[in-house]
Amino acid sequence: MSLIARELEAAGIATVILGSALDIVEHCGVPRFVFTDFPLGNPCGRPWDRDMQWQIVSTALDLLATATQPRTTVRTPYRWQSNTWRTRFMEVRDDNRAWLAEQGATRRATQAHRRETP
Amino acid sequence: MSTSPEPVHYMARSRAYYEAQGYERPYVWAHFDDVPFTRLRKPLPDLRLALITTAALYPRRASDQREVAWGSTIDAPEVLYGGDLFWDKEATHLEDLNSFFPIDHLRRAVDEGRIGALAPRFYCVPTSYSQRQTLEQDAPRVIGLCKADAVDIALLVPL
């Protein structure tokens, strides 16, 4: 999505991204970014929390108008209800290494089969 | 006052995860030194906004062709799908459309005069492993849709 924002901007359409993957978006480099430090999946706010969602969307609209230079990131103040997701997401542990290796092997085999199937 | 935790380093996390899955070459995330920038030519209440999502109109399978698609914002779907995308399926869910596709909030923004209008269509952009596909195929299609819909500004929401 960061690449799409860059291309739109170059075509004269001002953009703002709402997202939760700070490092990926900033590494790419985008014009305007509203970052909410939530698990990936709900970049517009906690499910069913209409007030929070409205505030986050409003922040994005404001940023469209107020940003004066590219790479402008605004961090919203919201916190997820717990922090366990921070370590658990895509976690590699001693007790899941064998399972992950098996998952990867299965995936590669499926992809190879798909490539060979006309 | 408690300090904010450090945001998750997704690039490092995914590198370790796929390495553990046996992938030898790490994904090279897009990176640019220069960033394009377009200033607003008019106030927000005079501009038309497009909503762009990475979610899909139907439950996409990994083997499906991944192309730019669109739907109506006037008669918007009540459900969009992201089961095939990279997000935290243990910590949260996509049952509330407005948590990742803020259609109701954008309608409110129009009603309250914050923005001029919502484009008649929203656009679905597939995430692609291939940055070349995104740059050479998907981006020109999205730009074409924006031009056809007389879009001035865009809100992009990746899951």
PDB file of C-alpha atoms in Angstrom:
ATOM      1  CA  MET A   1       0.000   0.000   0.000  1.00  0.00           C
ATOM      2  CA  SER A   2       2.955   2.325   0.640  1.00  0.00           C
ATOM      3  CA  LEU A   3       3.989   1.938  -3.000  1.00  0.00           C
ATOM      4  CA  ILE A   4       0.452   2.810  -4.150  1.00  0.00           C
ATOM      5  CA  ALA A   5       0.477   5.941  -1.968  1.00  0.00           C
ATOM      6  CA  ARG A   6       3.765   7.048  -3.506  1.00  0.00           C
ATOM      7  CA  GLU A   7       2.517   6.496  -7.061  1.00  0.00           C
ATOM      8  CA  LEU A   8      -0.767   8.332  -6.413  1.00  0.00           C
ATOM      9  CA  GLU A   9       1.094  11.231  -4.873  1.00  0.00           C
ATOM     10  CA  ALA A  10       3.421  11.444  -7.870  1.00  0.00           C
ATOM     11  CA  ALA A  11       0.288  11.556 -10.048  1.00  0.00           C
ATOM     12  CA  GLY A  12      -0.995  14.588  -8.129  1.00  0.00           C
ATOM     13  CA  ILE A  13      -3.376  12.867  -5.703  1.00  0.00           C
ATOM     14  CA  ALA A  14      -2.594  13.653  -2.067  1.00  0.00           C
ATOM     15  CA  THR A  15      -2.658  10.554   0.145  1.00  0.00           C
ATOM     16  CA  VAL A  16      -2.703   9.501   3.765  1.00  0.00           C
ATOM     17  CA  ILE A  17      -2.160   5.957   5.056  1.00  0.00           C
ATOM     18  CA  LEU A  18      -3.850   4.627   8.194  1.00  0.00           C
ATOM     19  CA  GLY A  19      -1.798   1.739   9.505  1.00  0.00           C
ATOM     20  CA  SER A  20      -0.159  -0.196  12.320  1.00  0.00           C
ATOM     21  CA  ALA A  21       3.140  -1.367  10.802  1.00  0.00           C
ATOM     22  CA  LEU A  22       5.324   1.633  11.601  1.00  0.00           C
ATOM     23  CA  ASP A  23       8.682   0.196  10.570  1.00  0.00           C
ATOM     24  CA  ILE A  24       7.510  -1.150   7.199  1.00  0.00           C
ATOM     25  CA  VAL A  25       5.736   2.054   6.142  1.00  0.00           C
ATOM     26  CA  GLU A  26       8.505   4.391   7.295  1.00  0.00           C
ATOM     27  CA  HIS A  27      11.199   2.186   5.742  1.00  0.00           C
ATOM     28  CA  CYS A  28       9.431   2.543   2.392  1.00  0.00           C
ATOM     29  CA  GLY A  29       8.896   6.271   2.774  1.00  0.00           C
ATOM     30  CA  VAL A  30       5.409   7.697   2.266  1.00  0.00           C
ATOM     31  CA  PRO A  31       3.948  11.201   2.179  1.00  0.00           C
ATOM     32  CA  ARG A  32       1.565  11.045   5.186  1.00  0.00           C
ATOM     33  CA  PHE A  33       1.033   8.289   7.730  1.00  0.00           C
ATOM     34  CA  VAL A  34      -1.245   7.966  10.757  1.00  0.00           C
ATOM     35  CA  PHE A  35       0.145   5.242  13.016  1.00  0.00           C
ATOM     36  CA  THR A  36      -1.930   3.451  15.635  1.00  0.00           C
ATOM     37  CA  ASP A  37       0.043   0.975  17.733  1.00  0.00           C
ATOM     38  CA  PHE A  38      -2.441  -1.880  17.525  1.00  0.00           C
ATOM     39  CA  PRO A  39      -2.164  -5.485  16.380  1.00  0.00           C
ATOM     40  CA  LEU A  40      -2.324  -5.605  12.586  1.00  0.00           C
ATOM     41  CA  GLY A  41      -5.953  -5.754  11.450  1.00  0.00           C
ATOM     42  CA  ASN A  42      -7.732  -2.725  12.924  1.00  0.00           C
ATOM     43  CA  PRO A  43      -5.813   0.352  11.758  1.00  0.00           C
ATOM     44  CA  CYS A  44      -8.969   2.518  12.023  1.00  0.00           C
ATOM     45  CA  GLY A  45      -9.507   1.719  15.692  1.00  0.00           C
ATOM     46  CA  ARG A  46     -10.710  -0.972  18.053  1.00  0.00           C
ATOM     47  CA  PRO A  47     -13.664  -2.999  16.715  1.00  0.00           C
ATOM     48  CA  TRP A  48     -17.038  -1.447  17.571  1.00  0.00           C
ATOM     49  CA  ASP A  49     -15.424   1.616  19.197  1.00  0.00           C
ATOM     50  CA  ARG A  50     -17.055   4.254  17.024  1.00  0.00           C
ATOM     51  CA  ASP A  51     -15.628   7.235  18.910  1.00  0.00           C
ATOM     52  CA  MET A  52     -12.046   5.990  18.628  1.00  0.00           C
ATOM     53  CA  GLN A  53     -12.496   5.159  14.946  1.00  0.00           C
ATOM     54  CA  TRP A  54     -13.894   8.605  14.227  1.00  0.00           C
ATOM     55  CA  GLN A  55     -10.972  10.261  16.021  1.00  0.00           C
ATOM     56  CA  ILE A  56      -8.448   8.229  14.020  1.00  0.00           C
ATOM     57  CA  VAL A  57     -10.147   8.941  10.697  1.00  0.00           C
ATOM     58  CA  SER A  58     -10.374  12.625  11.663  1.00  0.00           C
ATOM     59  CA  THR A  59      -6.655  12.643  12.411  1.00  0.00           C
ATOM     60  CA  ALA A  60      -6.003  11.309   8.911  1.00  0.00           C
ATOM     61  CA  LEU A  61      -8.206  13.956   7.292  1.00  0.00           C
ATOM     62  CA  ASP A  62      -6.489  16.691   9.294  1.00  0.00           C
ATOM     63  CA  LEU A  63      -3.087  15.392   8.243  1.00  0.00           C
ATOM     64  CA  LEU A  64      -4.049  15.641   4.567  1.00  0.00           C
ATOM     65  CA  ALA A  65      -4.577  19.335   5.078  1.00  0.00           C
ATOM     66  CA  THR A  66      -1.789  20.160   7.531  1.00  0.00           C
ATOM     67  CA  ALA A  67       1.259  18.184   6.364  1.00  0.00           C
ATOM     68  CA  THR A  68       3.847  20.432   4.768  1.00  0.00           C
ATOM     69  CA  GLN A  69       6.427  17.809   3.829  1.00  0.00           C
ATOM     70  CA  PRO A  70       6.643  14.094   3.010  1.00  0.00           C
ATOM     71  CA  ARG A  71       7.404  11.422   5.652  1.00  0.00           C
ATOM     72  CA  THR A  72       5.023  13.112   8.065  1.00  0.00           C
ATOM     73  CA  THR A  73       3.911  10.528  10.637  1.00  0.00           C
ATOM     74  CA  VAL A  74       1.322  11.197  13.325  1.00  0.00           C
ATOM     75  CA  ARG A  75       0.974   8.691  16.177  1.00  0.00           C
ATOM     76  CA  THR A  76      -2.475   8.353  17.700  1.00  0.00           C
ATOM     77  CA  PRO A  77      -2.602   8.043  21.505  1.00  0.00           C
ATOM     78  CA  TYR A  78      -4.553   4.791  21.707  1.00  0.00           C
ATOM     79  CA  ARG A  79      -3.394   1.604  23.407  1.00  0.00           C
ATOM     80  CA  TRP A  80      -4.624  -1.953  22.877  1.00  0.00           C
ATOM     81  CA  GLN A  81      -6.124  -3.545  25.986  1.00  0.00           C
ATOM     82  CA  SER A  82      -3.108  -5.800  26.556  1.00  0.00           C
ATOM     83  CA  ASN A  83       0.467  -6.147  25.298  1.00  0.00           C
ATOM     84  CA  THR A  84       0.680  -9.922  24.864  1.00  0.00           C
ATOM     85  CA  TRP A  85       0.244  -9.646  21.075  1.00  0.00           C
ATOM     86  CA  ARG A  86       3.520  -7.733  20.796  1.00  0.00           C
ATOM     87  CA  THR A  87       5.653 -10.764  21.563  1.00  0.00           C
ATOM     88  CA  ARG A  88       3.309 -13.476  20.361  1.00  0.00           C
ATOM     89  CA  PHE A  89       2.744 -12.342  16.754  1.00  0.00           C
ATOM     90  CA  MET A  90       4.937 -14.401  14.378  1.00  0.00           C
ATOM     91  CA  GLU A  91       6.898 -15.580  17.369  1.00  0.00           C
ATOM     92  CA  VAL A  92       9.612 -18.177  16.818  1.00  0.00           C
ATOM     93  CA  ARG A  93      10.112 -20.322  19.910  1.00  0.00           C
ATOM     94  CA  ASP A  94      11.928 -23.547  20.598  1.00  0.00           C
ATOM     95  CA  ASP A  95       8.589 -25.327  20.892  1.00  0.00           C
ATOM     96  CA  ASN A  96       7.268 -24.211  17.485  1.00  0.00           C
ATOM     97  CA  ARG A  97      10.427 -24.401  15.361  1.00  0.00           C
ATOM     98  CA  ALA A  98       9.712 -27.886  14.076  1.00  0.00           C
ATOM     99  CA  TRP A  99       6.129 -26.937  13.264  1.00  0.00           C
ATOM    100  CA  LEU A 100       7.236 -23.780  11.408  1.00  0.00           C
ATOM    101  CA  ALA A 101       9.789 -25.736   9.371  1.00  0.00           C
ATOM    102  CA  GLU A 102       7.047 -28.209   8.430  1.00  0.00           C
ATOM    103  CA  GLN A 103       4.665 -25.385   7.476  1.00  0.00           C
ATOM    104  CA  GLY A 104       7.293 -23.851   5.212  1.00  0.00           C
ATOM    105  CA  ALA A 105       8.075 -27.154   3.535  1.00  0.00           C
ATOM    106  CA  THR A 106       4.380 -27.839   2.912  1.00  0.00           C
ATOM    107  CA  ARG A 107       3.888 -24.370   1.469  1.00  0.00           C
ATOM    108  CA  ARG A 108       6.832 -24.702  -0.887  1.00  0.00           C
ATOM    109  CA  ALA A 109       5.594 -28.097  -2.044  1.00  0.00           C
ATOM    110  CA  THR A 110       2.121 -26.668  -2.744  1.00  0.00           C
ATOM    111  CA  GLN A 111       3.597 -23.748  -4.685  1.00  0.00           C
ATOM    112  CA  ALA A 112       5.851 -26.066  -6.700  1.00  0.00           C
ATOM    113  CA  HIS A 113       2.883 -28.304  -7.499  1.00  0.00           C
ATOM    114  CA  ARG A 114       0.840 -25.271  -8.596  1.00  0.00           C
ATOM    115  CA  ARG A 115       3.619 -24.120 -10.910  1.00  0.00           C
ATOM    116  CA  GLU A 116       3.787 -27.548 -12.522  1.00  0.00           C
ATOM    117  CA  THR A 117       0.029 -27.880 -12.956  1.00  0.00           C
ATOM    118  CA  PRO A 118      -1.160 -26.328 -16.225  1.00  0.00           C
TER     119      PRO A 118
ATOM    120  CA  MET B   1       2.684   8.201  33.449  1.00  0.00           C
ATOM    121  CA  SER B   2       3.631   4.934  31.753  1.00  0.00           C
ATOM    122  CA  THR B   3       5.813   5.115  28.693  1.00  0.00           C
ATOM    123  CA  SER B   4       4.555   3.689  25.427  1.00  0.00           C
ATOM    124  CA  PRO B   5       5.918   0.272  24.516  1.00  0.00           C
ATOM    125  CA  GLU B   6       8.216   0.021  21.542  1.00  0.00           C
ATOM    126  CA  PRO B   7       6.254  -0.638  18.313  1.00  0.00           C
ATOM    127  CA  VAL B   8       6.729  -4.144  16.915  1.00  0.00           C
ATOM    128  CA  HIS B   9       9.601  -4.461  14.444  1.00  0.00           C
ATOM    129  CA  TYR B  10       7.687  -6.313  11.745  1.00  0.00           C
ATOM    130  CA  MET B  11      10.520  -6.514   9.237  1.00  0.00           C
ATOM    131  CA  ALA B  12      12.853  -8.231  11.724  1.00  0.00           C
ATOM    132  CA  ARG B  13      10.014 -10.376  13.060  1.00  0.00           C
ATOM    133  CA  SER B  14       8.964 -11.637   9.651  1.00  0.00           C
ATOM    134  CA  ARG B  15      12.583 -12.214   8.624  1.00  0.00           C
ATOM    135  CA  ALA B  16      13.084 -14.558  11.597  1.00  0.00           C
ATOM    136  CA  TYR B  17       9.705 -16.210  11.051  1.00  0.00           C
ATOM    137  CA  TYR B  18      10.264 -17.058   7.401  1.00  0.00           C
ATOM    138  CA  GLU B  19      13.835 -18.100   8.099  1.00  0.00           C
ATOM    139  CA  ALA B  20      12.423 -20.583  10.615  1.00  0.00           C
ATOM    140  CA  GLN B  21      10.102 -21.776   7.838  1.00  0.00           C
ATOM    141  CA  GLY B  22      13.144 -22.577   5.743  1.00  0.00           C
ATOM    142  CA  TYR B  23      13.137 -19.617   3.367  1.00  0.00           C
ATOM    143  CA  GLU B  24      16.753 -18.770   2.680  1.00  0.00           C
ATOM    144  CA  ARG B  25      16.454 -15.392   1.024  1.00  0.00           C
ATOM    145  CA  PRO B  26      14.840 -12.731   3.201  1.00  0.00           C
ATOM    146  CA  TYR B  27      12.195 -10.480   1.661  1.00  0.00           C
ATOM    147  CA  VAL B  28      13.591  -7.117   0.625  1.00  0.00           C
ATOM    148  CA  TRP B  29      11.161  -4.467   1.811  1.00  0.00           C
ATOM    149  CA  ALA B  30      10.640  -1.463  -0.432  1.00  0.00           C
ATOM    150  CA  HIS B  31      12.832   1.484   0.461  1.00  0.00           C
ATOM    151  CA  PHE B  32      13.259   4.898  -1.142  1.00  0.00           C
ATOM    152  CA  ASP B  33      15.288   7.952  -0.282  1.00  0.00           C
ATOM    153  CA  ASP B  34      12.935  10.322  -2.060  1.00  0.00           C
ATOM    154  CA  VAL B  35       9.242  10.609  -1.283  1.00  0.00           C
ATOM    155  CA  PRO B  36       6.808  12.392  -3.619  1.00  0.00           C
ATOM    156  CA  PHE B  37       4.547  15.001  -2.074  1.00  0.00           C
ATOM    157  CA  THR B  38       1.464  16.806  -3.370  1.00  0.00           C
ATOM    158  CA  ARG B  39       0.083  19.781  -1.494  1.00  0.00           C
ATOM    159  CA  LEU B  40      -3.677  20.250  -1.377  1.00  0.00           C
ATOM    160  CA  ARG B  41      -4.741  22.723  -4.014  1.00  0.00           C
ATOM    161  CA  LYS B  42      -8.072  23.447  -2.334  1.00  0.00           C
ATOM    162  CA  PRO B  43      -9.523  23.127   1.169  1.00  0.00           C
ATOM    163  CA  LEU B  44     -10.701  19.637   2.184  1.00  0.00           C
ATOM    164  CA  PRO B  45     -14.411  20.556   1.923  1.00  0.00           C
ATOM    165  CA  ASP B  46     -13.869  21.131  -1.808  1.00  0.00           C
ATOM    166  CA  LEU B  47     -12.158  17.808  -2.452  1.00  0.00           C
ATOM    167  CA  ARG B  48     -13.319  14.313  -3.377  1.00  0.00           C
ATOM    168  CA  LEU B  49     -11.807  11.403  -1.466  1.00  0.00           C
ATOM    169  CA  ALA B  50     -11.207   7.795  -2.504  1.00  0.00           C
ATOM    170  CA  LEU B  51     -11.067   5.000   0.058  1.00  0.00           C
ATOM    171  CA  ILE B  52      -8.533   2.281  -0.796  1.00  0.00           C
ATOM    172  CA  THR B  53      -8.278  -1.040   1.027  1.00  0.00           C
ATOM    173  CA  THR B  54      -6.194  -4.211   0.881  1.00  0.00           C
ATOM    174  CA  ALA B  55      -9.280  -6.245   1.815  1.00  0.00           C
ATOM    175  CA  ALA B  56     -11.114  -8.178  -0.899  1.00  0.00           C
ATOM    176  CA  LEU B  57     -14.702  -8.297  -2.139  1.00  0.00           C
ATOM    177  CA  TYR B  58     -14.853 -12.063  -1.662  1.00  0.00           C
ATOM    178  CA  PRO B  59     -13.014 -14.691   0.389  1.00  0.00           C
ATOM    179  CA  ARG B  60      -9.904 -14.907  -1.740  1.00  0.00           C
ATOM    180  CA  ARG B  61      -7.821 -18.080  -1.870  1.00  0.00           C
ATOM    181  CA  ALA B  62      -4.035 -18.058  -2.081  1.00  0.00           C
ATOM    182  CA  SER B  63      -4.234 -19.431  -5.624  1.00  0.00           C
ATOM    183  CA  ASP B  64      -6.667 -16.761  -6.904  1.00  0.00           C
ATOM    184  CA  GLN B  65      -5.588 -14.104  -9.377  1.00  0.00           C
ATOM    185  CA  ARG B  66      -4.907 -10.925  -7.392  1.00  0.00           C
ATOM    186  CA  GLU B  67      -6.052  -7.825  -9.203  1.00  0.00           C
ATOM    187  CA  VAL B  68      -7.298  -4.338  -8.460  1.00  0.00           C
ATOM    188  CA  ALA B  69     -11.079  -4.355  -7.943  1.00  0.00           C
ATOM    189  CA  TRP B  70     -13.729  -1.871  -6.911  1.00  0.00           C
ATOM    190  CA  GLY B  71     -17.120  -1.597  -5.255  1.00  0.00           C
ATOM    191  CA  SER B  72     -19.771   1.060  -4.759  1.00  0.00           C
ATOM    192  CA  THR B  73     -19.526   3.485  -1.841  1.00  0.00           C
ATOM    193  CA  ILE B  74     -23.184   4.396  -2.290  1.00  0.00           C
ATOM    194  CA  ASP B  75     -24.306   0.824  -1.808  1.00  0.00           C
ATOM    195  CA  ALA B  76     -21.203  -0.428   0.011  1.00  0.00           C
ATOM    196  CA  PRO B  77     -20.857  -4.073   1.024  1.00  0.00           C
ATOM    197  CA  GLU B  78     -21.458  -4.942   4.651  1.00  0.00           C
ATOM    198  CA  VAL B  79     -18.566  -7.393   4.672  1.00  0.00           C
ATOM    199  CA  LEU B  80     -15.066  -7.356   3.190  1.00  0.00           C
ATOM    200  CA  TYR B  81     -12.563 -10.184   3.404  1.00  0.00           C
ATOM    201  CA  GLY B  82      -8.964 -10.369   4.535  1.00  0.00           C
ATOM    202  CA  GLY B  83      -8.472 -13.989   5.521  1.00  0.00           C
ATOM    203  CA  ASP B  84      -5.564 -14.348   3.113  1.00  0.00           C
ATOM    204  CA  LEU B  85      -3.760 -11.248   4.374  1.00  0.00           C
ATOM    205  CA  PHE B  86      -0.985 -10.710   6.921  1.00  0.00           C
ATOM    206  CA  TRP B  87      -2.601  -9.525  10.167  1.00  0.00           C
ATOM    207  CA  ASP B  88      -2.878 -10.687  13.763  1.00  0.00           C
ATOM    208  CA  LYS B  89      -5.655 -13.262  13.627  1.00  0.00           C
ATOM    209  CA  GLU B  90      -5.129 -14.276  17.246  1.00  0.00           C
ATOM    210  CA  ALA B  91      -5.310 -10.803  18.770  1.00  0.00           C
ATOM    211  CA  THR B  92      -8.244  -9.396  16.826  1.00  0.00           C
ATOM    212  CA  HIS B  93     -10.856  -9.908  14.094  1.00  0.00           C
ATOM    213  CA  LEU B  94     -12.405  -8.194  11.066  1.00  0.00           C
ATOM    214  CA  GLU B  95     -16.040  -8.457  12.120  1.00  0.00           C
ATOM    215  CA  ASP B  96     -16.395  -4.686  12.428  1.00  0.00           C
ATOM    216  CA  LEU B  97     -15.973  -3.333   8.898  1.00  0.00           C
ATOM    217  CA  ASN B  98     -15.285   0.182  10.156  1.00  0.00           C
ATOM    218  CA  SER B  99     -12.231  -0.981  12.099  1.00  0.00           C
ATOM    219  CA  PHE B 100     -10.394  -1.378   8.767  1.00  0.00           C
ATOM    220  CA  PHE B 101     -12.727   0.142   6.152  1.00  0.00           C
ATOM    221  CA  PRO B 102     -14.071   3.380   7.650  1.00  0.00           C
ATOM    222  CA  ILE B 103     -16.962   3.894   5.277  1.00  0.00           C
ATOM    223  CA  ASP B 104     -19.441   5.140   7.922  1.00  0.00           C
ATOM    224  CA  HIS B 105     -16.923   7.631   9.298  1.00  0.00           C
ATOM    225  CA  LEU B 106     -16.174   8.990   5.833  1.00  0.00           C
ATOM    226  CA  ARG B 107     -19.897   9.411   5.173  1.00  0.00           C
ATOM    227  CA  ARG B 108     -20.073  11.356   8.411  1.00  0.00           C
ATOM    228  CA  ALA B 109     -17.101  13.474   7.286  1.00  0.00           C
ATOM    229  CA  VAL B 110     -19.043  14.321   4.114  1.00  0.00           C
ATOM    230  CA  ASP B 111     -22.241  15.053   6.071  1.00  0.00           C
ATOM    231  CA  GLU B 112     -20.347  17.365   8.419  1.00  0.00           C
ATOM    232  CA  GLY B 113     -18.607  19.150   5.559  1.00  0.00           C
ATOM    233  CA  ARG B 114     -15.091  18.004   6.501  1.00  0.00           C
ATOM    234  CA  ILE B 115     -14.545  16.676   2.974  1.00  0.00           C
ATOM    235  CA  GLY B 116     -16.393  17.535  -0.205  1.00  0.00           C
ATOM    236  CA  ALA B 117     -17.463  14.080  -1.313  1.00  0.00           C
ATOM    237  CA  LEU B 118     -16.668  10.413  -1.317  1.00  0.00           C
ATOM    238  CA  ALA B 119     -15.770   8.951  -4.711  1.00  0.00           C
ATOM    239  CA  PRO B 120     -18.583   6.743  -6.049  1.00  0.00           C
ATOM    240  CA  ARG B 121     -16.297   3.736  -5.901  1.00  0.00           C
ATOM    241  CA  PHE B 122     -13.815   2.363  -3.386  1.00  0.00           C
ATOM    242  CA  TYR B 123     -10.821   0.419  -4.633  1.00  0.00           C
ATOM    243  CA  CYS B 124      -9.370  -2.889  -3.482  1.00  0.00           C
ATOM    244  CA  VAL B 125      -5.634  -3.215  -4.024  1.00  0.00           C
ATOM    245  CA  PRO B 126      -4.084  -6.646  -3.538  1.00  0.00           C
ATOM    246  CA  THR B 127      -0.924  -6.880  -1.486  1.00  0.00           C
ATOM    247  CA  SER B 128       1.693  -8.471  -3.678  1.00  0.00           C
ATOM    248  CA  TYR B 129       5.024 -10.140  -2.950  1.00  0.00           C
ATOM    249  CA  SER B 130       6.131  -8.590  -6.238  1.00  0.00           C
ATOM    250  CA  GLN B 131       6.819  -4.863  -5.919  1.00  0.00           C
ATOM    251  CA  ARG B 132       7.091  -4.837  -9.677  1.00  0.00           C
ATOM    252  CA  GLN B 133       3.489  -6.006 -10.007  1.00  0.00           C
ATOM    253  CA  THR B 134       2.378  -3.287  -7.600  1.00  0.00           C
ATOM    254  CA  LEU B 135       4.296  -0.562  -9.433  1.00  0.00           C
ATOM    255  CA  GLU B 136       3.726  -1.628 -13.039  1.00  0.00           C
ATOM    256  CA  GLN B 137       0.276  -3.186 -12.908  1.00  0.00           C
ATOM    257  CA  ASP B 138      -1.733  -2.248  -9.822  1.00  0.00           C
ATOM    258  CA  ALA B 139      -0.671   1.381  -9.278  1.00  0.00           C
ATOM    259  CA  PRO B 140      -1.490   2.499 -12.855  1.00  0.00           C
ATOM    260  CA  ARG B 141      -4.912   0.857 -12.537  1.00  0.00           C
ATOM    261  CA  VAL B 142      -5.633   2.662  -9.285  1.00  0.00           C
ATOM    262  CA  ILE B 143      -4.489   5.966 -10.781  1.00  0.00           C
ATOM    263  CA  GLY B 144      -6.777   5.314 -13.776  1.00  0.00           C
ATOM    264  CA  LEU B 145      -9.734   4.677 -11.473  1.00  0.00           C
ATOM    265  CA  CYS B 146      -8.969   7.836  -9.503  1.00  0.00           C
ATOM    266  CA  LYS B 147      -8.881   9.902 -12.693  1.00  0.00           C
ATOM    267  CA  ALA B 148     -12.137   8.354 -13.937  1.00  0.00           C
ATOM    268  CA  ASP B 149     -13.795   9.157 -10.600  1.00  0.00           C
ATOM    269  CA  ALA B 150     -12.325  12.680 -10.415  1.00  0.00           C
ATOM    270  CA  VAL B 151     -10.557  11.886  -7.145  1.00  0.00           C
ATOM    271  CA  ASP B 152      -8.461  14.595  -5.449  1.00  0.00           C
ATOM    272  CA  ILE B 153      -7.305  12.853  -2.259  1.00  0.00           C
ATOM    273  CA  ALA B 154      -7.048   9.281  -1.034  1.00  0.00           C
ATOM    274  CA  LEU B 155      -7.236   7.450   2.279  1.00  0.00           C
ATOM    275  CA  LEU B 156      -5.316   4.182   2.092  1.00  0.00           C
ATOM    276  CA  VAL B 157      -5.955   1.545   4.725  1.00  0.00           C
ATOM    277  CA  PRO B 158      -3.767  -1.558   4.639  1.00  0.00           C
ATOM    278  CA  LEU B 159      -4.762  -4.356   7.000  1.00  0.00           C
TER     279      LEU B 159
END
